[in-house]
Coordinates of C-alpha atoms and ligand atoms in Angstrom, one line a residue:
M257 CA 102.8 143.1 -54.4
S258 CA 105.4 145.8 -53.7
E259 CA 107.5 144.4 -56.6
L260 CA 104.8 142.9 -58.8
F261 CA 104.4 144.6 -62.2
V262 CA 100.8 145.6 -61.8
R263 CA 98.6 148.7 -61.4
T264 CA 95.0 148.3 -60.6
L265 CA 92.6 150.9 -62.0
R266 CA 89.7 152.6 -60.2
E267 CA 88.0 153.4 -63.4
D268 CA 86.6 151.2 -66.2
P269 CA 88.5 151.5 -69.4
A270 CA 86.5 153.5 -72.0
D271 CA 86.5 150.7 -74.6
A272 CA 85.4 147.9 -72.4
E273 CA 81.9 146.5 -73.4
V274 CA 81.8 143.4 -71.2
P275 CA 82.6 142.7 -67.6
S276 CA 85.5 140.3 -68.3
H277 CA 87.3 142.9 -70.4
R278 CA 86.7 145.6 -67.8
W279 CA 88.0 143.5 -64.9
L280 CA 91.0 142.0 -66.8
V281 CA 92.2 145.5 -67.6
R282 CA 91.3 147.0 -64.2
A283 CA 92.9 144.2 -62.3
G284 CA 96.2 144.6 -64.2
Y285 CA 96.0 141.3 -66.2
I286 CA 96.2 142.7 -69.7
R287 CA 96.8 146.0 -71.6
R288 CA 95.5 147.0 -75.0
A289 CA 98.3 147.3 -77.5
G290 CA 96.1 148.1 -80.6
P291 CA 92.7 147.1 -82.0
G292 CA 92.2 143.5 -81.1
L293 CA 95.8 143.3 -79.7
Y294 CA 96.6 142.8 -76.1
S295 CA 99.8 142.5 -74.0
W296 CA 99.9 140.1 -71.1
L297 CA 101.0 141.3 -67.7
P298 CA 102.4 138.9 -65.2
L299 CA 99.0 138.0 -63.6
G300 CA 97.3 137.5 -66.9
Y301 CA 100.1 135.5 -68.3
R302 CA 99.9 133.1 -65.4
V303 CA 96.2 132.4 -66.1
L304 CA 97.0 131.9 -69.8
R305 CA 99.8 129.4 -68.8
N306 CA 97.5 127.6 -66.5
I307 CA 94.9 127.0 -69.2
E308 CA 97.7 125.9 -71.6
R309 CA 98.8 123.4 -68.9
I310 CA 95.4 121.9 -68.6
V311 CA 95.0 121.7 -72.4
R312 CA 98.4 120.1 -72.7
E313 CA 97.7 117.5 -70.0
E314 CA 94.5 116.4 -71.6
M315 CA 95.9 116.4 -75.1
N316 CA 98.9 114.3 -74.0
A317 CA 96.6 112.0 -72.2
I318 CA 94.9 110.9 -75.5
G319 CA 98.3 110.4 -77.1
A320 CA 98.4 113.6 -79.1
Q321 CA 101.9 114.9 -79.6
E322 CA 102.9 118.5 -79.4
V323 CA 104.7 120.2 -82.3
H324 CA 105.1 123.9 -83.2
F325 CA 104.9 125.6 -86.5
P326 CA 105.9 129.1 -87.5
A327 CA 103.1 131.7 -87.3
L328 CA 104.6 133.3 -90.5
L329 CA 103.7 131.0 -93.4
P330 CA 104.3 130.8 -97.1
K331 CA 101.2 131.3 -99.2
E332 CA 101.6 128.3 -101.5
P333 CA 100.0 125.6 -99.3
Y334 CA 97.0 128.0 -98.7
E335 CA 96.7 128.6 -102.4
A336 CA 96.6 124.8 -103.0
T337 CA 93.6 124.5 -100.8
G338 CA 91.9 127.6 -102.0
R339 CA 92.0 129.3 -98.6
W340 CA 94.4 132.1 -99.7
T341 CA 91.3 133.5 -101.4
D342 CA 88.4 131.8 -99.4
Y343 CA 89.6 133.4 -96.1
G344 CA 89.2 136.8 -97.8
E345 CA 90.2 139.9 -95.9
A346 CA 90.5 137.9 -92.6
I347 CA 94.1 136.9 -93.5
F348 CA 97.0 139.1 -92.6
R349 CA 99.1 139.0 -95.8
L350 CA 102.6 140.3 -96.2
R351 CA 105.6 140.3 -98.6
D352 CA 109.2 139.7 -97.8
R353 CA 112.1 141.8 -99.2
K354 CA 112.1 139.6 -102.3
G355 CA 108.5 140.2 -103.0
A356 CA 107.4 136.7 -102.0
E357 CA 104.0 136.5 -100.4
Y358 CA 103.3 135.2 -96.9
L359 CA 100.5 135.1 -94.4
L360 CA 100.2 135.1 -90.6
G361 CA 98.5 131.8 -89.9
P362 CA 94.8 132.0 -89.1
T363 CA 94.7 128.2 -88.6
H364 CA 97.2 125.5 -89.7
E365 CA 95.4 122.6 -91.4
E366 CA 97.7 123.0 -94.5
M367 CA 100.9 123.0 -92.5
F368 CA 100.0 119.9 -90.5
T369 CA 98.9 118.0 -93.6
L370 CA 102.1 118.8 -95.4
L371 CA 104.3 117.9 -92.4
V372 CA 102.7 114.5 -92.2
K373 CA 103.0 114.0 -95.9
D374 CA 106.7 114.8 -95.6
M375 CA 107.3 112.2 -92.9
Y376 CA 104.8 109.4 -93.3
S377 CA 103.9 107.0 -96.1
S378 CA 102.2 103.9 -94.7
Y379 CA 99.0 102.9 -92.9
K380 CA 101.4 101.5 -90.2
D381 CA 102.2 105.1 -89.3
L382 CA 98.6 105.9 -88.5
P383 CA 96.6 106.8 -86.5
L384 CA 98.3 110.0 -85.5
S385 CA 97.3 113.1 -83.6
L386 CA 99.4 116.2 -83.5
Y387 CA 98.8 119.5 -81.8
Q388 CA 100.3 122.9 -81.1
I389 CA 99.6 125.9 -78.9
Q390 CA 100.2 128.8 -81.2
T391 CA 99.5 132.4 -81.8
K392 CA 97.0 132.9 -84.6
Y393 CA 96.2 136.0 -86.6
R394 CA 92.9 137.0 -88.1
D395 CA 92.0 140.4 -89.3
E396 CA 88.5 140.1 -87.7
P397 CA 86.0 142.6 -89.1
R398 CA 84.9 143.4 -85.6
P399 CA 87.5 142.7 -82.9
R400 CA 85.5 143.0 -79.7
A401 CA 85.3 142.4 -76.0
G402 CA 89.0 142.3 -75.3
L403 CA 90.4 138.8 -75.5
L404 CA 87.1 137.3 -76.6
R405 CA 87.6 138.3 -80.2
G406 CA 91.1 139.4 -80.9
R407 CA 93.1 139.8 -84.1
E408 CA 96.0 138.0 -82.5
F409 CA 95.0 135.2 -80.1
V410 CA 96.3 131.9 -78.8
M411 CA 94.7 128.7 -80.0
K412 CA 95.4 125.1 -79.4
D413 CA 94.8 123.3 -82.6
S414 CA 95.1 119.6 -83.2
Y415 CA 94.7 117.4 -86.1
S416 CA 94.1 113.6 -86.4
F417 CA 95.2 111.5 -89.3
D418 CA 93.5 108.2 -90.1
I419 CA 93.4 105.6 -92.8
D420 CA 89.6 105.3 -92.9
D421 CA 86.3 106.7 -91.6
E422 CA 86.1 104.4 -88.7
G423 CA 89.5 105.5 -87.5
L424 CA 88.4 109.2 -87.9
A425 CA 85.3 108.5 -85.8
K426 CA 87.5 107.1 -83.0
S427 CA 90.0 110.0 -83.1
Y428 CA 87.1 112.4 -83.0
A429 CA 85.5 110.6 -80.0
A430 CA 88.9 110.7 -78.2
H431 CA 89.2 114.4 -78.8
R432 CA 85.6 115.0 -77.7
D433 CA 86.3 113.2 -74.4
A434 CA 89.5 115.2 -73.9
Y435 CA 87.5 118.4 -74.5
V436 CA 84.9 117.4 -72.0
K437 CA 87.7 117.0 -69.4
I438 CA 89.4 120.3 -70.4
F439 CA 86.2 122.3 -70.1
N440 CA 85.2 120.6 -66.9
R441 CA 88.6 121.6 -65.4
L442 CA 88.3 125.2 -66.7
G443 CA 85.3 125.4 -64.4
F444 CA 82.5 127.0 -66.4
E445 CA 79.1 126.1 -67.6
Y446 CA 79.2 124.9 -71.2
V447 CA 77.1 123.1 -73.7
I448 CA 78.1 120.9 -76.6
V449 CA 76.2 121.8 -79.7
H450 CA 75.9 120.7 -83.4
A451 CA 77.9 123.2 -85.5
M452 CA 78.5 124.3 -89.0
S453 CA 81.9 123.6 -90.4
G454 CA 82.1 127.0 -92.2
A455 CA 85.1 127.8 -94.3
M456 CA 86.8 124.5 -93.3
G457 CA 84.5 122.1 -95.2
G458 CA 83.9 118.7 -93.7
S459 CA 81.1 116.9 -92.0
A460 CA 80.4 116.0 -88.3
S461 CA 81.1 119.0 -86.2
E462 CA 80.4 120.2 -82.7
E463 CA 81.2 123.3 -80.7
F464 CA 81.8 123.8 -77.0
L465 CA 80.0 127.0 -76.0
A466 CA 80.4 128.7 -72.7
I467 CA 76.9 129.8 -71.6
A468 CA 77.1 133.6 -71.4
E469 CA 74.7 136.4 -72.0
N470 CA 77.4 138.4 -73.7
G471 CA 78.2 135.6 -76.1
E472 CA 78.1 136.2 -79.8
D473 CA 76.7 132.8 -80.6
T474 CA 73.1 131.8 -80.2
F475 CA 72.3 128.2 -79.6
V476 CA 69.1 126.2 -79.1
R477 CA 68.3 123.3 -76.8
S478 CA 65.3 121.0 -76.4
P479 CA 64.1 119.1 -73.3
G480 CA 65.0 115.9 -75.2
G481 CA 68.7 116.8 -75.5
Y482 CA 69.0 118.3 -78.9
A483 CA 71.5 121.2 -78.9
A484 CA 72.8 123.2 -81.8
N485 CA 74.3 126.5 -82.8
V486 CA 71.5 128.4 -84.4
E487 CA 73.6 128.6 -87.6
A488 CA 73.5 124.8 -87.8
V489 CA 69.8 124.1 -87.2
Q490 CA 68.2 122.3 -90.1
I491 CA 64.5 122.3 -89.8
T492 CA 62.5 119.3 -90.8
P493 CA 60.6 120.3 -93.9
P494 CA 56.9 119.4 -94.2
E495 CA 55.7 116.8 -96.7
P496 CA 54.8 118.2 -100.1
L497 CA 51.1 118.8 -100.5
P498 CA 48.8 117.8 -103.4
Y499 CA 47.6 120.9 -105.4
D500 CA 45.3 119.4 -108.1
D501 CA 42.3 121.2 -106.8
A502 CA 44.0 124.4 -105.8
P503 CA 42.5 127.5 -107.4
A504 CA 44.5 129.3 -110.1
A505 CA 46.7 132.1 -108.9
H506 CA 44.9 135.5 -109.0
V507 CA 46.3 139.0 -108.7
E508 CA 44.5 141.5 -106.5
D509 CA 44.8 145.2 -105.9
T510 CA 46.3 145.6 -102.4
P511 CA 47.1 149.3 -102.2
D512 CA 49.4 150.6 -99.4
T513 CA 50.5 147.2 -98.2
P514 CA 54.3 147.5 -98.2
T515 CA 54.6 145.4 -95.0
I516 CA 53.4 142.0 -94.0
A517 CA 51.1 143.4 -91.3
T518 CA 49.4 145.8 -93.6
L519 CA 49.0 143.1 -96.2
V520 CA 47.4 140.6 -93.7
D521 CA 45.0 143.3 -92.5
L522 CA 43.9 144.2 -96.0
A523 CA 43.5 140.5 -97.0
N524 CA 41.3 139.9 -94.0
A525 CA 39.2 143.0 -94.8
R526 CA 38.9 142.6 -98.6
F527 CA 39.4 138.9 -99.3
P528 CA 38.4 137.0 -96.2
R529 CA 39.1 133.3 -96.0
A530 CA 36.3 130.9 -95.3
D531 CA 38.2 128.6 -92.9
R532 CA 40.1 131.1 -90.7
P533 CA 41.6 134.6 -90.9
W534 CA 44.8 135.2 -93.0
Q535 CA 48.0 135.1 -91.0
A536 CA 51.5 136.4 -91.6
S537 CA 52.6 132.8 -92.2
D538 CA 50.3 132.6 -95.3
T539 CA 52.4 135.2 -97.0
L540 CA 55.7 134.7 -98.8
K541 CA 58.2 137.4 -98.0
N542 CA 61.0 137.9 -100.5
V543 CA 64.1 139.6 -99.2
V544 CA 66.7 140.9 -101.6
L545 CA 70.3 140.8 -100.5
M546 CA 73.6 141.8 -102.1
I547 CA 76.2 139.1 -102.3
T548 CA 79.9 139.7 -102.7
E549 CA 81.7 136.6 -104.0
I550 CA 85.3 135.8 -103.0
D551 CA 86.5 137.1 -106.4
G552 CA 84.8 140.5 -105.7
T553 CA 81.9 140.1 -108.0
R554 CA 78.6 141.4 -106.7
H555 CA 75.1 140.2 -107.5
P556 CA 71.6 140.2 -105.8
L557 CA 70.1 137.2 -104.2
V558 CA 66.5 136.8 -103.2
I559 CA 65.4 134.7 -100.2
G560 CA 61.8 133.7 -99.7
V561 CA 60.6 133.0 -96.2
P562 CA 57.2 132.7 -94.6
G563 CA 56.0 136.2 -93.8
D564 CA 55.9 135.6 -90.0
R565 CA 59.7 135.1 -89.9
E566 CA 62.6 137.3 -90.4
V567 CA 65.8 136.4 -92.3
D568 CA 68.4 135.7 -89.7
M569 CA 71.5 137.4 -91.1
R570 CA 73.9 135.2 -89.1
R571 CA 72.3 132.0 -90.2
L572 CA 72.3 133.4 -93.8
A573 CA 76.0 134.4 -93.6
A574 CA 77.0 131.0 -92.3
Q575 CA 75.2 129.4 -95.3
L576 CA 76.8 131.6 -97.8
A577 CA 80.4 131.8 -96.5
P578 CA 82.9 132.5 -97.8
A579 CA 80.8 134.9 -99.9
E580 CA 79.7 137.9 -98.0
V581 CA 76.2 139.2 -97.7
E582 CA 74.8 142.7 -97.1
P583 CA 71.3 144.2 -97.1
F584 CA 70.2 145.4 -100.6
E585 CA 70.1 149.2 -100.2
D586 CA 67.6 151.7 -101.7
E587 CA 70.4 152.9 -104.1
D588 CA 70.8 149.3 -105.4
F589 CA 67.2 149.2 -106.7
P590 CA 67.6 151.5 -109.8
A591 CA 70.1 149.1 -111.3
H592 CA 67.4 146.4 -111.1
P593 CA 64.2 148.1 -112.3
Q594 CA 62.3 144.8 -112.4
L595 CA 62.5 144.5 -108.6
V596 CA 59.6 146.4 -107.1
K597 CA 60.4 147.3 -103.5
G598 CA 57.7 146.0 -101.1
Y599 CA 55.9 144.0 -103.9
L600 CA 58.5 141.5 -104.8
G601 CA 57.5 137.9 -105.8
P602 CA 58.7 135.0 -107.9
V603 CA 56.2 135.6 -110.8
R604 CA 55.3 138.6 -112.9
F605 CA 51.8 138.8 -114.4
A606 CA 52.0 141.0 -117.5
E607 CA 49.9 139.2 -120.2
E608 CA 51.1 135.7 -119.4
P609 CA 52.6 134.8 -116.0
E610 CA 56.3 134.8 -116.3
A611 CA 59.1 133.9 -113.8
L612 CA 60.7 136.9 -112.4
L613 CA 63.0 135.3 -109.8
G614 CA 65.4 132.4 -110.4
E615 CA 68.4 131.7 -112.4
E616 CA 66.3 130.7 -115.4
S617 CA 64.0 133.7 -115.1
M618 CA 64.1 137.1 -116.9
T619 CA 66.2 138.6 -114.2
K620 CA 68.4 135.6 -113.7
I621 CA 68.5 136.5 -110.0
R622 CA 69.1 133.4 -107.8
Y623 CA 66.1 132.6 -105.7
L624 CA 66.3 130.4 -102.6
V625 CA 63.5 129.7 -100.2
D626 CA 63.0 128.5 -96.7
P627 CA 62.6 124.6 -96.5
R628 CA 59.0 125.1 -95.4
I629 CA 58.1 126.4 -98.8
V630 CA 57.6 122.8 -100.2
A631 CA 55.7 121.9 -103.4
G632 CA 52.0 122.4 -103.0
T633 CA 52.1 125.2 -100.4
R634 CA 50.0 128.2 -101.4
W635 CA 51.1 131.8 -100.8
V636 CA 50.1 135.4 -100.9
T637 CA 53.1 137.3 -102.3
G638 CA 54.1 140.3 -104.3
A639 CA 53.0 140.5 -107.9
N640 CA 55.9 142.7 -108.9
E641 CA 53.7 145.8 -109.5
P642 CA 53.2 148.5 -106.9
G643 CA 50.1 147.9 -104.9
R644 CA 49.4 144.4 -106.2
H645 CA 49.7 141.0 -104.7
V646 CA 49.0 137.5 -106.0
F647 CA 46.9 135.0 -104.0
D648 CA 47.0 131.2 -104.3
L649 CA 50.5 131.1 -105.8
V650 CA 51.4 127.5 -105.5
S651 CA 55.0 126.4 -105.0
G652 CA 56.0 123.7 -107.6
R653 CA 53.1 124.8 -109.9
D654 CA 53.4 128.5 -110.4
F655 CA 57.1 128.9 -109.4
T656 CA 60.1 126.8 -108.8
P657 CA 62.9 128.2 -106.7
D658 CA 66.6 127.5 -107.4
G659 CA 66.9 125.7 -104.1
V660 CA 66.4 125.9 -100.4
I661 CA 68.4 127.7 -97.7
E662 CA 68.3 127.7 -93.9
A663 CA 68.1 131.4 -93.3
A664 CA 64.8 132.0 -91.5
E665 CA 65.1 132.9 -87.9
I666 CA 64.7 130.1 -85.3
R667 CA 62.3 131.1 -82.6
E668 CA 61.8 130.1 -79.0
G669 CA 59.2 127.3 -79.0
D670 CA 59.9 126.0 -82.5
A671 CA 60.0 122.2 -82.6
A672 CA 63.5 120.6 -82.4
P673 CA 64.3 119.0 -85.8
D674 CA 64.7 115.6 -84.2
G675 CA 61.3 115.7 -82.5
S676 CA 62.7 116.1 -79.0
G677 CA 60.5 119.0 -78.0
P678 CA 60.2 122.8 -78.1
L679 CA 63.5 124.8 -78.5
T680 CA 64.7 127.4 -76.1
L681 CA 67.3 129.9 -77.2
A682 CA 70.4 131.1 -75.2
R683 CA 73.7 132.8 -75.9
G684 CA 77.2 131.5 -75.7
I685 CA 80.8 132.0 -76.4
E686 CA 82.5 129.5 -78.7
M687 CA 85.4 128.0 -76.7
G688 CA 86.2 125.0 -78.8
H689 CA 85.3 123.4 -82.1
I690 CA 85.9 119.8 -83.2
F691 CA 85.1 118.5 -86.6
Q692 CA 85.7 115.6 -89.0
L693 CA 87.4 117.4 -91.8
G694 CA 87.5 114.3 -94.0
R695 CA 89.8 114.2 -97.0
K696 CA 89.5 117.8 -98.3
Y697 CA 92.9 118.9 -97.2
A698 CA 94.6 115.6 -97.7
E699 CA 93.3 115.5 -101.3
A700 CA 94.2 119.1 -102.0
L701 CA 97.8 118.6 -100.8
G702 CA 98.2 115.0 -101.8
L703 CA 98.6 113.3 -98.4
K704 CA 98.3 109.6 -99.3
V705 CA 99.7 106.5 -97.7
L706 CA 99.9 102.9 -98.7
D707 CA 97.2 100.7 -97.2
Q708 CA 97.5 97.0 -96.2
N709 CA 97.1 95.9 -99.9
G710 CA 99.9 98.3 -101.1
K711 CA 97.3 100.6 -102.6
L712 CA 97.7 104.4 -102.2
V713 CA 94.8 105.9 -100.2
T714 CA 94.0 109.4 -99.2
V715 CA 94.3 110.1 -95.4
T716 CA 91.2 111.3 -93.6
M717 CA 91.6 114.1 -91.0
G718 CA 89.9 115.7 -88.0
S719 CA 90.6 119.2 -86.8
Y720 CA 90.1 120.4 -83.3
G721 CA 90.5 123.9 -81.8
V722 CA 90.4 125.5 -78.3
G723 CA 90.5 129.2 -77.9
I724 CA 93.1 129.5 -75.1
S725 CA 93.3 133.3 -74.8
R726 CA 89.5 133.5 -75.4
A727 CA 89.2 131.1 -72.4
V728 CA 90.9 133.5 -70.1
A729 CA 88.2 136.1 -70.9
A730 CA 85.3 133.6 -71.0
V731 CA 86.2 132.2 -67.6
A732 CA 86.6 135.7 -66.2
E733 CA 83.2 136.6 -67.8
G734 CA 81.5 133.6 -66.2
T735 CA 83.0 133.9 -62.7
C736 CA 83.5 137.7 -62.0
D737 CA 81.1 139.6 -59.7
E738 CA 80.5 143.2 -58.9
K739 CA 83.8 143.4 -57.0
G740 CA 86.1 142.0 -59.6
L741 CA 87.6 138.8 -60.9
C742 CA 87.1 135.5 -59.1
W743 CA 89.2 132.7 -60.5
P744 CA 88.5 129.0 -60.2
R745 CA 91.4 127.4 -58.4
E746 CA 93.1 125.7 -61.3
L747 CA 93.3 128.9 -63.3
A748 CA 94.1 131.5 -60.6
P749 CA 97.5 133.2 -60.9
F750 CA 98.1 132.5 -57.3
D751 CA 96.5 130.1 -54.8
V752 CA 96.5 132.6 -51.9
H753 CA 96.5 136.3 -51.5
V754 CA 98.0 137.3 -48.2
V755 CA 97.1 140.8 -47.1
A756 CA 99.3 142.4 -44.4
A757 CA 96.7 144.8 -43.1
G758 CA 98.4 147.2 -40.7
K759 CA 101.5 149.4 -40.4
E760 CA 103.0 147.6 -37.4
D761 CA 106.1 145.6 -38.0
V762 CA 104.6 142.5 -36.3
V763 CA 101.8 142.5 -38.9
G764 CA 104.3 142.6 -41.8
M765 CA 106.5 140.0 -40.2
A766 CA 103.6 137.6 -39.4
A767 CA 102.2 138.0 -42.9
A768 CA 105.6 137.4 -44.5
D769 CA 106.2 134.4 -42.3
L770 CA 102.9 132.8 -43.2
A771 CA 103.6 133.5 -46.9
V772 CA 107.0 131.7 -46.6
Q773 CA 105.4 128.7 -44.9
L774 CA 102.7 128.5 -47.6
D775 CA 105.3 128.8 -50.3
E776 CA 107.3 126.0 -48.7
A777 CA 104.2 123.8 -48.6
G778 CA 103.9 124.2 -52.4
V779 CA 101.2 126.8 -52.4
S780 CA 101.7 129.9 -54.7
V781 CA 101.3 133.1 -52.7
L782 CA 100.8 136.7 -53.6
L783 CA 101.8 138.8 -50.5
D784 CA 100.5 142.3 -50.3
D785 CA 103.4 144.0 -48.4
R786 CA 102.8 147.5 -49.7
S787 CA 102.6 150.5 -47.5
V788 CA 99.1 151.5 -48.5
S789 CA 95.9 151.5 -46.5
P790 CA 94.2 148.2 -45.6
G791 CA 91.1 149.5 -47.5
V792 CA 93.2 149.8 -50.8
K793 CA 94.6 146.3 -50.2
F794 CA 91.2 144.7 -49.6
A795 CA 89.8 146.3 -52.7
D796 CA 92.8 145.1 -54.8
S797 CA 92.5 141.6 -53.4
E798 CA 88.9 141.5 -54.5
I799 CA 89.6 142.9 -58.0
M800 CA 92.4 140.5 -58.6
G801 CA 90.4 137.5 -57.6
M802 CA 92.7 134.9 -56.0
P803 CA 90.4 132.2 -54.6
T804 CA 91.7 132.5 -51.0
I805 CA 92.4 135.7 -49.3
V806 CA 94.2 135.7 -45.9
V807 CA 94.1 138.9 -43.8
V808 CA 96.8 139.3 -41.3
G809 CA 95.9 142.4 -39.3
R810 CA 94.0 143.6 -36.2
G811 CA 93.2 140.0 -35.2
L812 CA 96.9 139.3 -34.7
A813 CA 96.7 140.9 -31.2
N814 CA 94.3 138.0 -30.3
G815 CA 96.4 135.5 -32.1
V816 CA 94.1 135.1 -35.1
V817 CA 94.1 135.7 -38.8
E818 CA 91.1 135.8 -41.2
V819 CA 90.7 133.4 -44.1
R820 CA 88.2 134.5 -46.8
D821 CA 86.8 132.6 -49.7
R822 CA 86.7 135.1 -52.6
K823 CA 83.9 133.4 -54.3
T824 CA 81.4 132.8 -51.4
G825 CA 82.6 135.7 -49.3
E826 CA 82.7 133.4 -46.3
Q827 CA 85.2 134.5 -43.7
V828 CA 86.6 132.5 -40.8
E829 CA 89.0 133.4 -38.0
V830 CA 91.7 130.9 -37.4
V831 CA 94.4 130.9 -34.7
V832 CA 97.8 131.7 -36.1
E833 CA 99.2 128.3 -35.2
D834 CA 96.5 126.5 -37.2
A835 CA 96.6 129.0 -40.1
L836 CA 98.9 126.9 -42.3
T837 CA 96.8 123.7 -42.0
E838 CA 93.5 125.6 -42.5
I839 CA 94.7 127.4 -45.6
L840 CA 96.2 124.2 -47.0
A841 CA 92.8 122.5 -46.5
A842 CA 91.1 125.4 -48.3
V843 CA 93.5 125.3 -51.2
H844 CA 93.3 121.6 -51.6
G845 CA 89.5 121.6 -51.3
A846 CA 89.3 119.6 -48.1
Ligands
ATP28 P1 84.2 132.4 -84.3 O1 82.9 131.9 -84.9 O2 84.0 132.8 -82.8 O3 84.8 133.5 -85.1 P2 85.7 130.4 -85.5 O4 84.6 129.4 -85.9 O5 86.3 131.3 -86.5 O6 85.2 131.2 -84.2 P3 87.7 128.3 -85.3 O7 88.3 128.7 -86.6 O8 87.0 127.1 -85.1 O9 86.8 129.5 -84.8 O10 88.9 128.4 -84.2 C1 89.0 127.6 -83.0 C2 88.8 128.4 -81.7 O11 89.6 129.5 -81.7 C3 87.4 128.9 -81.5 O12 86.6 127.9 -81.0 C4 87.6 130.1 -80.6 O13 87.6 129.6 -79.2 C5 89.0 130.6 -80.9 N1 88.9 131.8 -81.7 C6 88.5 131.9 -83.0 N2 88.6 133.2 -83.4 C7 89.1 133.9 -82.3 C8 89.4 135.3 -82.1 N3 89.3 136.2 -83.1 N4 89.9 135.6 -80.9 C9 90.0 134.7 -79.9 N5 89.8 133.4 -80.1 C10 89.3 133.0 -81.3
MG29 MG1 85.9 133.3 -86.8

């Protein structure tokens, strides 16, 4: 410790929002270099390397081979797949001295595809899995929580190449098994959830989420084993209803009812139903949003949801990506005078009813609805005049949306789409993502091989990522306590932290002697040999979080040292002669 390049801090860094960020900075593991950019200090770098080692071992075990690409990449392959534009502002772009355009790789599907295309030409060469551990760059709109969402970060990305779907399914399963092993070894609580494949395209897709209150992802689970990122939940739509004997739509005066609650109250007071009171879920709420397409064009979009549900902006954004979505602001309304704020609906009733929303309507504004709004459902919704609503507006009879969209919030207690029970919601940190990409990249970049019959076929691919630097923070987040970091054994920078607690030479010598013995026994040791008070040393040992802390101090007079378990706080005194054996047993989990 007297030589280690480290300084622990007594104060929390001002920009730290979450415990892992706070402790990693305070314990001297990382330092901020810029927004979303961190430098690794010796302790932090050892944790990062440990995670890399685990990931390498498990990747190698399934026969994946390690390669390494540049982080600085030419733009052409990314143009060929459309991602040069699809990735939008998240790509760091740059020009060389000749004016040629480059990017700092946000992920490497294109490069792997081209490399395999360069080298392989026959089905006999497949299956193949390649991986790299590489620094990635994304100009994230909101870098946050230290290493959890950086603009430069370390990712393991691997790619499988197969001749057919069956092969892809096997490669995917092998990766999934490897991921289970990796995350079990990293030692945190995780869930595997159905996921969206986002900007990547492709089909089957799962995420590994660390369960964490501070996570940015929300996932749902059911008692019957359904688990999904909330973005990926697809509700089971009800059956269409007959509407032959439904009454005709009728417009009513509903003054001062700009909200769903005021509308429901008024409907119950003035137009009571015979069977039961009106509820928010009888109303159709139409929410206007402003969409910015990848090419920069902007246009409104209206989403219709049952009035008892909000539009979930994350679910919506996931559906619309790579286009971006923002709320429609008050100053956007004047440019669209047909949209009456608070009284928006799909139909206008001037003389004849006329469609107001939809690509075929007078406004040509795209109109998407929640899947619950099936044909035959009847709604109370805005009549597109201030203070007026329409009742008994029947979907499929009176209005036809342009399509459906999964953007309504998912609530605690909603039924799981597979009928496996009520959903509960929790938060998590995305640690890994595996998906069956299919042929999108191989097609775009012309990766074909000859099959058994001498016919050229397009290769099918899988893509698999682990956030290595994010894992450092996620494990810290899941394991730290009120005193500091608290590493699982496989990740800790050192196995044992030996504290020489006392000024006397005998203390220093006994501590150093024990450290040497441990070192010779193959245990990595951090020895606190500084001339600072025992109190400072104890506090630092707790902040830094090595799993075993050995205190050589006052007890030495009685021939004992103290062995502490950082996680449980358990302390035992052991006689000096047995110390080595006892500590080795603790380290090796005996
Ligand atoms: P997120 O939804 O959190 O932005 P993503 O879907 O963009 O993640 P992928 O493109 O699938 O992530 O990348 C694979 C892995 O890389 C993720 O599972 C995550 O662990 C990690 N990762 C992604 N973005 C970042 C980042 N900005 N900082 C640190 N790790 C990241
Ligand atoms: Mg992302």
